[in-house]
Coordinates of C-alpha atoms and ligand atoms in Angstrom, one line a residue:
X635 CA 104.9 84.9 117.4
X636 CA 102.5 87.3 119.1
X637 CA 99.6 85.1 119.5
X638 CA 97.2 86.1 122.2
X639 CA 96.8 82.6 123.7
X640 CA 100.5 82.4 125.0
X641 CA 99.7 84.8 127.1
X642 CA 97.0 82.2 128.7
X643 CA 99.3 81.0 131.2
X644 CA 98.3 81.3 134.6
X645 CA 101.2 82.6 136.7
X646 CA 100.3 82.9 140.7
X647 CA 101.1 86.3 140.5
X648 CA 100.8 89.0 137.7
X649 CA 103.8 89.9 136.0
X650 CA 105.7 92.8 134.3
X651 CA 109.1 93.4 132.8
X652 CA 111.9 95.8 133.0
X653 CA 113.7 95.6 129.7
X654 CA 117.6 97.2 130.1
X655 CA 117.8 98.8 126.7
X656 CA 119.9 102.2 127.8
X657 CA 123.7 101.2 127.0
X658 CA 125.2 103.0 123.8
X659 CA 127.3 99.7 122.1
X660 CA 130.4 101.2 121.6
X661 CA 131.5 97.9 119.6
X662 CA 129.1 98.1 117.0
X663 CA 130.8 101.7 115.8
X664 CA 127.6 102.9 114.8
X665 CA 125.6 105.9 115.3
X666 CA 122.5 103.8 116.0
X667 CA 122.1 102.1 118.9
X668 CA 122.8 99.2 119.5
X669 CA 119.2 97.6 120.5
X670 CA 118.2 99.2 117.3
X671 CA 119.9 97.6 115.3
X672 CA 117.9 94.8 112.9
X673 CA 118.0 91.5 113.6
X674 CA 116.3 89.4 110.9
X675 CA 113.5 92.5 110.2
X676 CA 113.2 93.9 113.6
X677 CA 115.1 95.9 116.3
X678 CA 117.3 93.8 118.5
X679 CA 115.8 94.8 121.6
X680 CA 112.5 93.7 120.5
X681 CA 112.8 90.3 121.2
X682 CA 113.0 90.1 124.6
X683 CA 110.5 92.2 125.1
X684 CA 108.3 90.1 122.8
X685 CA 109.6 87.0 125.2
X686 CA 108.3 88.4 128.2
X687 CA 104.9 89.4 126.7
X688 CA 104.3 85.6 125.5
X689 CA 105.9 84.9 129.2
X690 CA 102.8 86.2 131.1
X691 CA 104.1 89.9 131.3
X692 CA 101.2 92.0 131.1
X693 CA 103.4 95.2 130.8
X694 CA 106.8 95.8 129.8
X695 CA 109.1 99.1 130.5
X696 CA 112.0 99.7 128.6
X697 CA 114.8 101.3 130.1
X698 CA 116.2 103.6 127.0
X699 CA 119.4 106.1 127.2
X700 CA 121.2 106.4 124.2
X701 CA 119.4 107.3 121.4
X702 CA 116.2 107.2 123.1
X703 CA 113.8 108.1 121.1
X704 CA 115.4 106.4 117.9
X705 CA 115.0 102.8 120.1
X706 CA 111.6 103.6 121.5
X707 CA 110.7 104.1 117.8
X708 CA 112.6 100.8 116.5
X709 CA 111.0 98.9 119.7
X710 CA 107.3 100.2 119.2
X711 CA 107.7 99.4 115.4
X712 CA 109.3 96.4 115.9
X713 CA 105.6 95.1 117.9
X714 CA 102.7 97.5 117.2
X715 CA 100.5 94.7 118.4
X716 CA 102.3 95.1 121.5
X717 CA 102.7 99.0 122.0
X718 CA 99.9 100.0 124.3
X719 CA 101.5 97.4 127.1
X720 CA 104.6 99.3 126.4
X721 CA 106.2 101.9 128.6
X722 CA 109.5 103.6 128.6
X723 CA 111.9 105.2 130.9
X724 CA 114.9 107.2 131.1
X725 CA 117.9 106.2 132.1
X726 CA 120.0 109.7 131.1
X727 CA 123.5 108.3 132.5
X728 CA 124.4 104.7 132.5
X729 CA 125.2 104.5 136.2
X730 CA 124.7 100.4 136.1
X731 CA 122.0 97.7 136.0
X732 CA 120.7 98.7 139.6
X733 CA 120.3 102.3 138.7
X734 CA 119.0 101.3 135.0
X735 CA 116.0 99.1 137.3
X736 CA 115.5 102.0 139.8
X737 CA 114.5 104.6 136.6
X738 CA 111.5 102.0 136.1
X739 CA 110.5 102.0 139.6
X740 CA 108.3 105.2 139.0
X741 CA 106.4 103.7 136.2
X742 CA 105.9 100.2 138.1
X743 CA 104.9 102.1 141.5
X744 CA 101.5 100.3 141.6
X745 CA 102.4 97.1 140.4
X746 CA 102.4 94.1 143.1
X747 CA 103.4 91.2 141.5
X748 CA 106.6 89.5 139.6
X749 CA 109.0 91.5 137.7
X750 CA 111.4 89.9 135.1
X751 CA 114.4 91.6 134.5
X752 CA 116.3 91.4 130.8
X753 CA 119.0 92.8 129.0
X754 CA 117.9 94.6 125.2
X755 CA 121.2 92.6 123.5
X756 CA 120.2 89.5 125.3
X757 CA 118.0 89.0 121.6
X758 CA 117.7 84.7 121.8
X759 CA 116.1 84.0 125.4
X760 CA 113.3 81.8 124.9
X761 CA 110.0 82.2 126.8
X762 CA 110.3 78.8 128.0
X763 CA 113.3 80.1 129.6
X764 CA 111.5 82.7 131.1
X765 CA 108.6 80.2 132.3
X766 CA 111.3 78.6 134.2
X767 CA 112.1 81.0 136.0
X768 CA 108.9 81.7 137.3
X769 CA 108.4 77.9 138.1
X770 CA 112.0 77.8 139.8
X771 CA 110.8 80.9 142.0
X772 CA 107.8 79.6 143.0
X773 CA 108.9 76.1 143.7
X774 CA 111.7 77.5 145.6
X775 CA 109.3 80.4 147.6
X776 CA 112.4 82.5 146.9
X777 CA 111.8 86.6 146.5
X778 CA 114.2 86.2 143.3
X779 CA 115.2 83.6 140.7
X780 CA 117.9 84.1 138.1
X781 CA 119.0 82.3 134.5
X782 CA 122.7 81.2 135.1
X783 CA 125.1 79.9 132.4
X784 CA 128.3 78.0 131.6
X785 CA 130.1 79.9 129.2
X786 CA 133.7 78.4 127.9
X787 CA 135.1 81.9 129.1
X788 CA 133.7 83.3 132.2
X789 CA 136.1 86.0 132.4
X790 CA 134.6 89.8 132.9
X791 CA 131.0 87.9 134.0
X792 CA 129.4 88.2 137.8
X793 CA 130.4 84.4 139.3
X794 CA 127.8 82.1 141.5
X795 CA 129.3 81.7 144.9
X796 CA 127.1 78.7 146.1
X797 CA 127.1 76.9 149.8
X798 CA 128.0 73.6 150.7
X799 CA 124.3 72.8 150.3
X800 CA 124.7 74.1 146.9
X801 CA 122.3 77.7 147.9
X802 CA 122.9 80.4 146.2
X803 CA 125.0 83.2 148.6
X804 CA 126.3 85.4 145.9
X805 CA 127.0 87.0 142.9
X806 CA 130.7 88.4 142.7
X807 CA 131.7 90.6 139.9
X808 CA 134.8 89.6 138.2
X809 CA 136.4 93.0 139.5
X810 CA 135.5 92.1 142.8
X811 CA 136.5 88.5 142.7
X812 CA 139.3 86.4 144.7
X813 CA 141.4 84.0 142.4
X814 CA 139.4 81.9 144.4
X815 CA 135.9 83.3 143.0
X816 CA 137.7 83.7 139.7
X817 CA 137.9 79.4 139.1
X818 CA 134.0 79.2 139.1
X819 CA 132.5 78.6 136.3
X820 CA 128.8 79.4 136.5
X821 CA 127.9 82.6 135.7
X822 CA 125.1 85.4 136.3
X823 CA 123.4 86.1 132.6
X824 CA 121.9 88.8 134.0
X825 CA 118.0 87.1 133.5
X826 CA 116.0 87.7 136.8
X827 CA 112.4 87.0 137.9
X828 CA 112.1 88.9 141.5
X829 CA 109.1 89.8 143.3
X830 CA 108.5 94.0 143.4
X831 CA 108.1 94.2 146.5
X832 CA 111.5 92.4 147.6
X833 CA 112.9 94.3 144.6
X834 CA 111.8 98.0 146.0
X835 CA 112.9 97.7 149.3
X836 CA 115.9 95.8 148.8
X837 CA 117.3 98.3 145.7
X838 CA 117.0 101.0 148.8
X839 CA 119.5 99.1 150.7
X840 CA 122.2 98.9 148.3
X841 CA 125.5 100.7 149.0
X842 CA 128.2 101.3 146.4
X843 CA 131.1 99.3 148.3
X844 CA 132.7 97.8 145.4
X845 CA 135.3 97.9 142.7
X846 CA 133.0 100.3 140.3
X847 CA 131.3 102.6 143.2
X848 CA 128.1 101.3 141.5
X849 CA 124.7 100.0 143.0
X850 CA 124.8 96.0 142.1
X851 CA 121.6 94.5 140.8
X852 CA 123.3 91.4 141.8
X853 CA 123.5 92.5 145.4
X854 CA 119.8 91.2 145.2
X855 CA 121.1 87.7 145.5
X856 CA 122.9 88.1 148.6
X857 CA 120.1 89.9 150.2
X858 CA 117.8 87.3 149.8
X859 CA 120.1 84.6 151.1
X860 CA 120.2 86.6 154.1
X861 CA 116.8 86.2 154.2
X862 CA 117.2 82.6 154.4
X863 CA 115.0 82.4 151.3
X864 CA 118.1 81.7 148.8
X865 CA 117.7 82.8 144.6
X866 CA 116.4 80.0 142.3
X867 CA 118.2 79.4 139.6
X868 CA 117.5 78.0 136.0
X869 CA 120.5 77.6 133.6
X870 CA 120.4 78.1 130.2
X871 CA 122.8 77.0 127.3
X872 CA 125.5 80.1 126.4
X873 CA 124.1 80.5 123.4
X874 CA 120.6 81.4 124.3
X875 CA 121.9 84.0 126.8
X876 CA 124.7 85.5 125.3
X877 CA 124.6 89.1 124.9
X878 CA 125.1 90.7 121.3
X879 CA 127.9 93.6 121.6
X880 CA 129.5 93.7 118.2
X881 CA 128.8 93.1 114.3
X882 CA 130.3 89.7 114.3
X883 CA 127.8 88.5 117.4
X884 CA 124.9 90.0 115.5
X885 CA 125.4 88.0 112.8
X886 CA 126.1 84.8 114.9
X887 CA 122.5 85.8 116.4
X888 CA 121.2 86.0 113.1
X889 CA 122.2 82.6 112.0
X890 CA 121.0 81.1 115.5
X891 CA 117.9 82.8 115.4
X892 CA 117.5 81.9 111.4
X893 CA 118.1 78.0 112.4
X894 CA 115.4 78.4 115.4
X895 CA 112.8 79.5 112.8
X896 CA 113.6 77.4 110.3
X897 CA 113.5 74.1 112.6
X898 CA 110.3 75.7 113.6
X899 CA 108.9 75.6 109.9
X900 CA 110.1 72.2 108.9
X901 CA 108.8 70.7 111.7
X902 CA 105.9 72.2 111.0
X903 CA 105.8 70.4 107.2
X904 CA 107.4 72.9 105.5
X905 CA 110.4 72.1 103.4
X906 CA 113.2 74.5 103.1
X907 CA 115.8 73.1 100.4
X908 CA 119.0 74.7 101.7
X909 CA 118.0 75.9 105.3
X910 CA 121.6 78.0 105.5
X911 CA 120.7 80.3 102.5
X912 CA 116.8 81.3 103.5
X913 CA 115.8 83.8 106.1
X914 CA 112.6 84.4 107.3
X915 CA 111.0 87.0 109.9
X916 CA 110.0 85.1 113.1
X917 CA 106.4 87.4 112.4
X918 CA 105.9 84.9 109.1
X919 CA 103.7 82.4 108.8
X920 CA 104.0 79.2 106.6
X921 CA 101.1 76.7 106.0
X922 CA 102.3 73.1 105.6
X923 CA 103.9 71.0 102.3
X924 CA 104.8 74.6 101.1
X925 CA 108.9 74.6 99.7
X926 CA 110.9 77.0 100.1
X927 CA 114.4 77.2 97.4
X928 CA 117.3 78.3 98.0
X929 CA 117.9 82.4 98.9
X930 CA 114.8 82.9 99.5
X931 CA 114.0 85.5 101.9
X932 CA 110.2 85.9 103.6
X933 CA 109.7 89.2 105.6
X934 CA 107.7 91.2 108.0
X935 CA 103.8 90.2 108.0
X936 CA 104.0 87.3 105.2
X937 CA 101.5 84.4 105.0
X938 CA 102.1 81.4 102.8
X939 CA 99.3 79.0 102.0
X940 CA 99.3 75.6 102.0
X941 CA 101.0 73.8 99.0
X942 CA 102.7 77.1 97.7
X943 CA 105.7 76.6 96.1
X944 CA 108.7 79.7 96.2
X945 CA 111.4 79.8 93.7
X946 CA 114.8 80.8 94.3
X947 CA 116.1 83.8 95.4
X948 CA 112.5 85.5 95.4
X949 CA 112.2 88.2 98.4
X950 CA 108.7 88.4 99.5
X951 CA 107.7 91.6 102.5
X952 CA 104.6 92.2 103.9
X953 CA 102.1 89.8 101.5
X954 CA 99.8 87.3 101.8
X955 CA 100.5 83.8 99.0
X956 CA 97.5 82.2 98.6
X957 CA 97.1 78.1 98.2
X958 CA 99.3 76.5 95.8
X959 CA 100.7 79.7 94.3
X960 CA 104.0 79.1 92.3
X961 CA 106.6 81.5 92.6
X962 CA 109.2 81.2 90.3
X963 CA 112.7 82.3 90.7
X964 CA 113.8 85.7 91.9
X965 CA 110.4 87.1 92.0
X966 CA 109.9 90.3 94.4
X967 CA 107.0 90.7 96.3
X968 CA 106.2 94.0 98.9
X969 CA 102.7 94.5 100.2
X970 CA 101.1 92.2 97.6
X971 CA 97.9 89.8 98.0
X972 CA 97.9 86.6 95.6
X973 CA 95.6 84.7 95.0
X974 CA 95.3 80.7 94.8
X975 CA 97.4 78.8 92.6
X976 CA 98.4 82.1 90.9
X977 CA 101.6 81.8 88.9
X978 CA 104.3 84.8 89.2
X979 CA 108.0 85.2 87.8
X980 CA 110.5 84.1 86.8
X981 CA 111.5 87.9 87.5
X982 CA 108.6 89.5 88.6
X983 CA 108.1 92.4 90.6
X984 CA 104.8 93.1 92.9
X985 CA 104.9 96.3 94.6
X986 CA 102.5 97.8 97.1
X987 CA 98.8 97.0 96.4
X988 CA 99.1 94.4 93.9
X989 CA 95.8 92.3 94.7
X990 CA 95.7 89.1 92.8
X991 CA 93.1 86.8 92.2
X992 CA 93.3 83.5 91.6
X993 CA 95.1 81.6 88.8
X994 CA 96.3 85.0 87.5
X995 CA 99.8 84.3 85.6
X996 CA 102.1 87.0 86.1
X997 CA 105.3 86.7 83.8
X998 CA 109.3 87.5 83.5
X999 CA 109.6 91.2 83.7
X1000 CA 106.3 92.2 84.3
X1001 CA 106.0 95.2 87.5
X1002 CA 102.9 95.5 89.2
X1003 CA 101.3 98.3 91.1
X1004 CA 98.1 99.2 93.1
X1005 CA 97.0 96.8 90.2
X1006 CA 93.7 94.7 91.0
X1007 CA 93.6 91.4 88.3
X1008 CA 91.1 89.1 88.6
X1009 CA 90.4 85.6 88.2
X1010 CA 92.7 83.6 86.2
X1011 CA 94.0 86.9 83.9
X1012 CA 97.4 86.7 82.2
X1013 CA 100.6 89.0 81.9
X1014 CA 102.8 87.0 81.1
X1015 CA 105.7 89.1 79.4
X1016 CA 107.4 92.5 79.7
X1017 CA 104.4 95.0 80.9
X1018 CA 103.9 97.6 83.7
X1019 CA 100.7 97.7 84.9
X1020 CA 100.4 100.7 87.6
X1021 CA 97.0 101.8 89.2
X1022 CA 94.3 99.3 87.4
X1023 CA 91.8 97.1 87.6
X1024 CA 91.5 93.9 85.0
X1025 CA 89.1 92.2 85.0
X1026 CA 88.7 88.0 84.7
X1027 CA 89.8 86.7 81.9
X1028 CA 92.1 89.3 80.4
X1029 CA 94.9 88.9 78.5
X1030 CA 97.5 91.3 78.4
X1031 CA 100.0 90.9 75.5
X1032 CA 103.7 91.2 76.0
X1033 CA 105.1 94.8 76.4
X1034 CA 101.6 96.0 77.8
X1035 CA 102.5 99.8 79.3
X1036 CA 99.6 101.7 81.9
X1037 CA 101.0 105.2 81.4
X1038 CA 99.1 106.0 84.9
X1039 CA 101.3 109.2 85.9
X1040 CA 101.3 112.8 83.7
X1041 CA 103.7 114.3 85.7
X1042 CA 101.3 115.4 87.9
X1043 CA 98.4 113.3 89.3
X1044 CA 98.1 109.2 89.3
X1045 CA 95.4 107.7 87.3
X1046 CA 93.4 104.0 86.5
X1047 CA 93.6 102.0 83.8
X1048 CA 90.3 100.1 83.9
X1049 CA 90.0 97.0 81.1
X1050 CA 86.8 95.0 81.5
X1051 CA 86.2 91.2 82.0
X1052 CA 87.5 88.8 78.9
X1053 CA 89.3 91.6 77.1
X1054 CA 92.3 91.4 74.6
X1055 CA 95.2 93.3 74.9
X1056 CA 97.5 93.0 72.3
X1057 CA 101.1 93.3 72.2
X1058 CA 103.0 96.5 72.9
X1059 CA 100.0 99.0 73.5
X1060 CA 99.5 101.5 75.7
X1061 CA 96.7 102.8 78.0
X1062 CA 97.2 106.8 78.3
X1063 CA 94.8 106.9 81.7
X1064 CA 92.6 108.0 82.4
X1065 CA 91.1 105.4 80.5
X1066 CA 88.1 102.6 80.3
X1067 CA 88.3 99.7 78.3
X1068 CA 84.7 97.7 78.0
X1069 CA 84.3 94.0 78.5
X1070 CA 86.0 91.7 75.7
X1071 CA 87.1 94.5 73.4
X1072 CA 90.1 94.2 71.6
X1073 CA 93.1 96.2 71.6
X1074 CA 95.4 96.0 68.5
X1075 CA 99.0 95.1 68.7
X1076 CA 100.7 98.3 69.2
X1077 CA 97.5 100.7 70.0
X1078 CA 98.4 103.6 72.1
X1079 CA 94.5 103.7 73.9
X1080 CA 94.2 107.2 74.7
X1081 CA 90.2 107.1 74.6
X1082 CA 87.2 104.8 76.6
X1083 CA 86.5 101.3 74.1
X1084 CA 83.2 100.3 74.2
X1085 CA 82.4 96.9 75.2
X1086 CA 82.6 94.2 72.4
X1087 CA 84.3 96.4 70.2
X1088 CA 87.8 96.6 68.5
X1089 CA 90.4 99.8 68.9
X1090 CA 93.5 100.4 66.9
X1091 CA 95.5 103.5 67.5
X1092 CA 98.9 102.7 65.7
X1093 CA 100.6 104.6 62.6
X1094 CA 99.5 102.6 59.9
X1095 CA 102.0 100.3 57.8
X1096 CA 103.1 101.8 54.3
X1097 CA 104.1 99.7 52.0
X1098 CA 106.4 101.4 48.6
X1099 CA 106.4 98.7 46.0
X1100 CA 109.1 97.8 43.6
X1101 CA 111.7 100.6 46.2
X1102 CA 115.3 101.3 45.4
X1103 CA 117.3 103.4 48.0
X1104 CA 119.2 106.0 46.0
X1105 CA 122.8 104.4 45.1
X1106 CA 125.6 105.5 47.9
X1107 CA 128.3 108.0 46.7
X1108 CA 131.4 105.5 47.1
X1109 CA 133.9 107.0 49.9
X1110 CA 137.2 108.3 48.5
X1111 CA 140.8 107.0 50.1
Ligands
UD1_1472 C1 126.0 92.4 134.6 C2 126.0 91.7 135.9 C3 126.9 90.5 135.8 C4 126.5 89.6 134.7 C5 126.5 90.3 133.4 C6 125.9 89.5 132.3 C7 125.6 93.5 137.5 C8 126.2 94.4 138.5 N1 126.5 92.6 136.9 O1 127.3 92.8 134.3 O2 126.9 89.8 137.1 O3 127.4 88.5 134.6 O4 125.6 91.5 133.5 O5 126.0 90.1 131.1 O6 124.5 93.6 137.2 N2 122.6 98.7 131.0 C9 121.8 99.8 131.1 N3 122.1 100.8 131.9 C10 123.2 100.7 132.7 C11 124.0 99.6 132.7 C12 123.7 98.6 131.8 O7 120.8 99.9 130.4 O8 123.4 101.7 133.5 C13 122.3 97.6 130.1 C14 123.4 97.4 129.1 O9 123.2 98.1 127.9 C15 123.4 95.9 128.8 C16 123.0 95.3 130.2 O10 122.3 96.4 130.9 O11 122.4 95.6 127.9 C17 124.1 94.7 131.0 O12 125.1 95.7 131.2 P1 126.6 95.4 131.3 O13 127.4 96.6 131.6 O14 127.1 94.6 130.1 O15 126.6 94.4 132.5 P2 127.6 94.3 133.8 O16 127.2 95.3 134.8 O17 129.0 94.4 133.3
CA1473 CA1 129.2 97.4 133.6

């Protein structure tokens, strides 16, 4: 969550973070990147940028490459609250972490503080994690502190080489490694907290003498021990810090990520009936004793009131539930406000600008659109009500039809408070209906009805007394 108060914190020095965003993904055969890439609502690479914001970090520079523009465009969308503490920079070839840091240096130049530096498809790290890095530094007055793991597998990963006294000496890279080096177990995630300045001048002193002729990031490490001020370390369970590099580890992020939030919700009094089969956007927010079914997913900028009830299999984006609304079963909500203890679905649709008021009953098939109802109105059956205003009290009889659109231009259906609509009519807008009029079943309203007053427009019924149909010529063969 992007609340402003996490951000309270009070670190001893300011900080800032280098996000490593640059690196194609070659696994997730895709043509977007891979920090673009959702995961539940929202770019990939967002999230650990949104980590070091609620961390302390005051500004954040991603480091993009591939597909530049299309990530900076998924990361700013990802947290617009967040964009103008955003900055990015280019990283045009991938020549390694050290070199992906060093293309940030330029926009950091006057920055004197603590710089956290994370991976883009590093998505779960929690900002507690992060907090414990910077408590690890400072307790150990190290220039550098680091998020190490214990991964079932450490093969391919950077290994700790500790002293006797258990001080950190090194990182080696698995290509660089003795068989030796190869038995430990602990790895480098790749998490760091260092302090700019140390960072800057020790980046300058890095050679390339290693298996990949690349600058090591992890050459840090032994710099510092040389400096008798050895890295802190925090470690972290595998799953927080493992990185995301294929389809199948995006959607084992998903479901971790999913369980966080849900955990999150129910602990918060929210009861979610079968927590496997409903997703919801970390950016939602859930009052408490609201229930959740089965399938249900909750996206985007959604707020659910207190007490609300949500049926199964109803997909709500972008809206705001008020108290004790009931949503029944596969019910579709996008950029709608309802109103409290409102009742919508089964099988109904609110699309953008759908502003309910309170107690409004919105039925089984019944679409919504840039449609303001107010208090306690009804549609309860079969209607599509587009670009209108209804008053309190309406009632809107099944198979009601706004005809807002003549091929050219939109326009409003307006019916007053306390009118009648009866079943099966139409309102040709533009078009004003006055306060508790009556429509007749079947009207097709193409003219303004005064208040109080009554308006038919239907063929009328003919009725042929005592009619025979002409007898059938009988078929032949
Ligand atoms: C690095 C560490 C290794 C650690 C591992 C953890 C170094 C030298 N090694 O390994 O000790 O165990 O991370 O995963 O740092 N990236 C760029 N630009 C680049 C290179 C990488 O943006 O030029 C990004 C990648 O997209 C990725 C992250 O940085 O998100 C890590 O890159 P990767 O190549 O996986 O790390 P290694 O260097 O193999
Ligand atoms: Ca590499």
């Amino acid at each position: 969550m992007t609340s402003p108060s996490t951000n309270s914190i009070n670190p001893t020095a300011p900080l800032a973070a280098i996000v490593l965003c640059a690196g194609q993904g070659t696994r997730m055969k895709s043509t977007l990147p891979k920090v673009a890439h959702p995961l539940l609502g929202r770019a990939m690479g967002s999230y650990p940028l949104e980590r070091a914001f609620e961390a302390g970090a005051e500004r954040v520079v991603a480091v993009t490459g591939h597909g530049a523009s299309q990530v900076e465009a998924a990361l700013l969308r990802a947290l617009p609250s967040r964009a103008p503490h955003i900055e990015f920079a280019l990283q045009a070839e991938q020549l390694g972490t050290a070199h992906a840091v060093l293309c940030a240096q330029s926009a950091l130049a006057d920055f004197k503080g603590d710089v956290f530096i994370l991976y883009g498809d590093v998505p779960l790290v929690r900002a507690e994690t992060l907090r414990a890095l910077i408590d690890a530094k400072t307790a150990a007055q190290s220039p550098i502190a680091l998020v190490t793991t214990l991964p079932a597998d450490p093969t391919g990963y950077g290994r700790i080489v500790r002293d006797e006294q258990g001080a950190m000496r090194r990182i080696v890279e698995h290509r660089d490694a003795s068989p030796g080096e190869l038995a430990i177990g602990e790895i480098n995630a790749g998490l760091y907290l260092v302090s700019a300045s140390f960072l800057w001048s020790s980046l300058a002193r890095l050679d390339r003498n290693n298996a990949q002729n690349e600058l090591y990031l992890t050459d840090l490490v032994r710099l510092a021990f040389e400096a008798d001020t050895p890295a802190a370390t925090v470690v972290a369970d595998v799953g927080e810090v493992s990185g995301v590099n294929d389809r199948v580890e995006l959607a084992r992020a998903t479901r971790a990520l999913q369980n966080r939030i849900n955990e999150r919700h129910q602990r918060a009094g929210v009861t979610i009936e079968l927590s496997d089969t409903v997703l919801i956007d970390e950016s939602v927010e859930i009052a408490p004793d609201v229930t959740i079914e089965a399938n249900v997913r909750l996206k985007g900028d959604t707020r659910i009131g207190r007490g609300a009830h949500i049926g199964q299999g109803s997909v709500i984006s972008d809206s705001t539930v008020g108290e004790a609304v009931e949503v029944r079963p596969y019910s579709i909500f996008e950029e709608a406000i309802v109103g409290e203890a409102a009742l919508i679905g089964p099988f109904a649709r609110l699309r953008p600008g759908s502003e309910l008021a309170a107690r409004v009953h919105v039925g089984n098939f019944v679409e919504t659109k840039k449609a303001r109802v107010g208090l306690g109105s009804k549609a309860n059956h079969l209607s599509y009500l587009g670009d209108c205003d209804i008053g309190a009290g309406v009632n809107v009889g099944a198979g009601t039809i706004t005809c807002n659109y003549d091929g050219v231009n939109k326009h409003r259906t307006v019916l007053g408070d306390g009118v009648f609509v009866g079943s099966d009519s139409q309102f040709v807008a533009p078009v004003n209906v006055g306060k508790d009029a009556y429509i007749g079943a079947g009207s097709t309203i193409t003219e303004d009805v005064p208040e109080g007053s009554l308006a038919i427009g239907r063929g009328r019924q003919v009725v042929k007394v005592g009619y025979r149909p002409e007898p059938k010529p009988k078929s032949r063969g």
